[in-house]
Amino acid sequence: MIQGSWRALVWIGLSELFALSLWFSASVIAPELIEIWNLSSNSEAWLSAAIPIGFVIGSLFSSYFGVADRFNSRKIFAISVFLGAILNVLLILVQVFYLEF
């Protein structure tokens, strides 16, 4: 039982790490994106607002379709945060590919 508790604690910790990193990703990379992509201040605002808007849309989708009632909420949380982290990595890769071409 103790070994299973540690495994659960590790999964919760990783999920929380991924979740919290999503909120700060646009703020961290925004100055570089503004310089490289020549973004206006309006575009910068939309970049920063995209994360909370995405969370709201995801929450509305989840509640409307009752996703938490149909599936294990811990797995939903972990999968959602992992997908968000992957999308943030893709944002960095877009910047790298943009610089190469």
PDB file of C-alpha atoms in Angstrom:
ATOM      1  CA  MET A   1       0.000   0.000   0.000  1.00  0.00           C
ATOM      2  CA  ILE A   2       2.820   2.422   0.797  1.00  0.00           C
ATOM      3  CA  GLN A   3       4.454   1.854  -2.585  1.00  0.00           C
ATOM      4  CA  GLY A   4       1.154   2.634  -4.332  1.00  0.00           C
ATOM      5  CA  SER A   5       0.836   5.814  -2.283  1.00  0.00           C
ATOM      6  CA  TRP A   6       4.251   7.020  -3.430  1.00  0.00           C
ATOM      7  CA  ARG A   7       3.371   6.284  -7.032  1.00  0.00           C
ATOM      8  CA  ALA A   8       0.156   8.290  -6.679  1.00  0.00           C
ATOM      9  CA  LEU A   9       2.062  11.129  -5.041  1.00  0.00           C
ATOM     10  CA  VAL A  10       4.566  11.197  -7.916  1.00  0.00           C
ATOM     11  CA  TRP A  11       1.750  11.312 -10.491  1.00  0.00           C
ATOM     12  CA  ILE A  12      -0.033  14.102  -8.615  1.00  0.00           C
ATOM     13  CA  GLY A  13       3.209  16.058  -8.326  1.00  0.00           C
ATOM     14  CA  LEU A  14       4.017  15.691 -12.027  1.00  0.00           C
ATOM     15  CA  SER A  15       0.494  16.653 -13.007  1.00  0.00           C
ATOM     16  CA  GLU A  16       0.597  19.730 -10.803  1.00  0.00           C
ATOM     17  CA  LEU A  17       3.986  20.701 -12.220  1.00  0.00           C
ATOM     18  CA  PHE A  18       2.648  20.468 -15.782  1.00  0.00           C
ATOM     19  CA  ALA A  19      -0.510  22.371 -14.822  1.00  0.00           C
ATOM     20  CA  LEU A  20       1.339  25.246 -13.187  1.00  0.00           C
ATOM     21  CA  SER A  21       3.871  25.513 -15.999  1.00  0.00           C
ATOM     22  CA  LEU A  22       1.051  26.174 -18.475  1.00  0.00           C
ATOM     23  CA  TRP A  23       0.106  29.438 -16.768  1.00  0.00           C
ATOM     24  CA  PHE A  24       3.595  30.893 -17.023  1.00  0.00           C
ATOM     25  CA  SER A  25       4.630  29.680 -20.459  1.00  0.00           C
ATOM     26  CA  ALA A  26       3.179  32.554 -22.493  1.00  0.00           C
ATOM     27  CA  SER A  27       4.579  35.141 -20.096  1.00  0.00           C
ATOM     28  CA  VAL A  28       8.049  33.668 -20.328  1.00  0.00           C
ATOM     29  CA  ILE A  29       8.234  33.317 -24.087  1.00  0.00           C
ATOM     30  CA  ALA A  30       6.223  36.438 -25.018  1.00  0.00           C
ATOM     31  CA  PRO A  31       9.180  38.877 -25.235  1.00  0.00           C
ATOM     32  CA  GLU A  32      11.005  36.590 -27.659  1.00  0.00           C
ATOM     33  CA  LEU A  33       7.886  36.002 -29.754  1.00  0.00           C
ATOM     34  CA  ILE A  34       7.218  39.744 -29.905  1.00  0.00           C
ATOM     35  CA  GLU A  35      10.717  40.352 -31.216  1.00  0.00           C
ATOM     36  CA  ILE A  36      10.882  37.422 -33.641  1.00  0.00           C
ATOM     37  CA  TRP A  37       7.337  37.545 -35.019  1.00  0.00           C
ATOM     38  CA  ASN A  38       6.966  41.347 -34.770  1.00  0.00           C
ATOM     39  CA  LEU A  39       3.815  41.000 -32.690  1.00  0.00           C
ATOM     40  CA  SER A  40       1.789  44.064 -31.810  1.00  0.00           C
ATOM     41  CA  SER A  41       0.764  44.829 -28.251  1.00  0.00           C
ATOM     42  CA  ASN A  42      -2.730  43.616 -29.148  1.00  0.00           C
ATOM     43  CA  SER A  43      -1.319  40.256 -30.285  1.00  0.00           C
ATOM     44  CA  GLU A  44       0.727  40.043 -27.109  1.00  0.00           C
ATOM     45  CA  ALA A  45      -2.432  40.527 -25.060  1.00  0.00           C
ATOM     46  CA  TRP A  46      -4.204  37.767 -26.977  1.00  0.00           C
ATOM     47  CA  LEU A  47      -1.218  35.477 -26.485  1.00  0.00           C
ATOM     48  CA  SER A  48      -1.380  36.007 -22.726  1.00  0.00           C
ATOM     49  CA  ALA A  49      -5.170  35.691 -22.663  1.00  0.00           C
ATOM     50  CA  ALA A  50      -5.198  32.486 -24.720  1.00  0.00           C
ATOM     51  CA  ILE A  51      -4.246  30.340 -21.734  1.00  0.00           C
ATOM     52  CA  PRO A  52      -7.106  31.348 -19.411  1.00  0.00           C
ATOM     53  CA  ILE A  53      -9.515  31.311 -22.349  1.00  0.00           C
ATOM     54  CA  GLY A  54      -8.389  27.769 -23.156  1.00  0.00           C
ATOM     55  CA  PHE A  55      -8.932  26.682 -19.572  1.00  0.00           C
ATOM     56  CA  VAL A  56     -12.437  28.174 -19.577  1.00  0.00           C
ATOM     57  CA  ILE A  57     -13.341  26.505 -22.888  1.00  0.00           C
ATOM     58  CA  GLY A  58     -11.975  23.187 -21.636  1.00  0.00           C
ATOM     59  CA  SER A  59     -13.919  23.503 -18.395  1.00  0.00           C
ATOM     60  CA  LEU A  60     -17.139  24.318 -20.235  1.00  0.00           C
ATOM     61  CA  PHE A  61     -16.631  21.381 -22.607  1.00  0.00           C
ATOM     62  CA  SER A  62     -15.902  19.038 -19.711  1.00  0.00           C
ATOM     63  CA  SER A  63     -18.905  20.148 -17.674  1.00  0.00           C
ATOM     64  CA  TYR A  64     -21.324  20.204 -20.604  1.00  0.00           C
ATOM     65  CA  PHE A  65     -20.509  16.631 -21.621  1.00  0.00           C
ATOM     66  CA  GLY A  66     -20.089  15.357 -18.043  1.00  0.00           C
ATOM     67  CA  VAL A  67     -16.586  14.100 -18.703  1.00  0.00           C
ATOM     68  CA  ALA A  68     -15.707  13.922 -14.985  1.00  0.00           C
ATOM     69  CA  ASP A  69     -18.799  11.787 -14.334  1.00  0.00           C
ATOM     70  CA  ARG A  70     -18.005   9.316 -17.089  1.00  0.00           C
ATOM     71  CA  PHE A  71     -14.258   8.923 -16.677  1.00  0.00           C
ATOM     72  CA  ASN A  72     -11.729   8.872 -13.852  1.00  0.00           C
ATOM     73  CA  SER A  73     -11.142  12.529 -12.953  1.00  0.00           C
ATOM     74  CA  ARG A  74      -7.509  11.950 -11.989  1.00  0.00           C
ATOM     75  CA  LYS A  75      -6.740  10.539 -15.406  1.00  0.00           C
ATOM     76  CA  ILE A  76      -8.623  13.356 -17.108  1.00  0.00           C
ATOM     77  CA  PHE A  77      -6.572  15.888 -15.183  1.00  0.00           C
ATOM     78  CA  ALA A  78      -3.271  14.166 -15.934  1.00  0.00           C
ATOM     79  CA  ILE A  79      -4.046  13.733 -19.627  1.00  0.00           C
ATOM     80  CA  SER A  80      -5.283  17.309 -20.005  1.00  0.00           C
ATOM     81  CA  VAL A  81      -2.220  18.787 -18.364  1.00  0.00           C
ATOM     82  CA  PHE A  82       0.105  16.547 -20.348  1.00  0.00           C
ATOM     83  CA  LEU A  83      -1.544  17.598 -23.622  1.00  0.00           C
ATOM     84  CA  GLY A  84      -1.269  21.238 -22.606  1.00  0.00           C
ATOM     85  CA  ALA A  85       2.429  20.789 -21.914  1.00  0.00           C
ATOM     86  CA  ILE A  86       2.910  19.151 -25.311  1.00  0.00           C
ATOM     87  CA  LEU A  87       1.180  22.093 -27.004  1.00  0.00           C
ATOM     88  CA  ASN A  88       3.506  24.483 -25.182  1.00  0.00           C
ATOM     89  CA  VAL A  89       6.509  22.519 -26.409  1.00  0.00           C
ATOM     90  CA  LEU A  90       5.116  22.817 -29.925  1.00  0.00           C
ATOM     91  CA  LEU A  91       5.005  26.591 -29.481  1.00  0.00           C
ATOM     92  CA  ILE A  92       8.730  26.539 -28.756  1.00  0.00           C
ATOM     93  CA  LEU A  93       9.365  24.252 -31.730  1.00  0.00           C
ATOM     94  CA  VAL A  94       7.435  26.615 -33.990  1.00  0.00           C
ATOM     95  CA  GLN A  95       9.828  29.341 -32.910  1.00  0.00           C
ATOM     96  CA  VAL A  96      12.844  27.118 -33.660  1.00  0.00           C
ATOM     97  CA  PHE A  97      11.508  26.138 -37.096  1.00  0.00           C
ATOM     98  CA  TYR A  98      10.614  29.768 -37.821  1.00  0.00           C
ATOM     99  CA  LEU A  99      14.223  30.791 -37.176  1.00  0.00           C
ATOM    100  CA  GLU A 100      15.603  28.054 -39.437  1.00  0.00           C
ATOM    101  CA  PHE A 101      13.533  29.010 -42.474  1.00  0.00           C
TER     102      PHE A 101
END
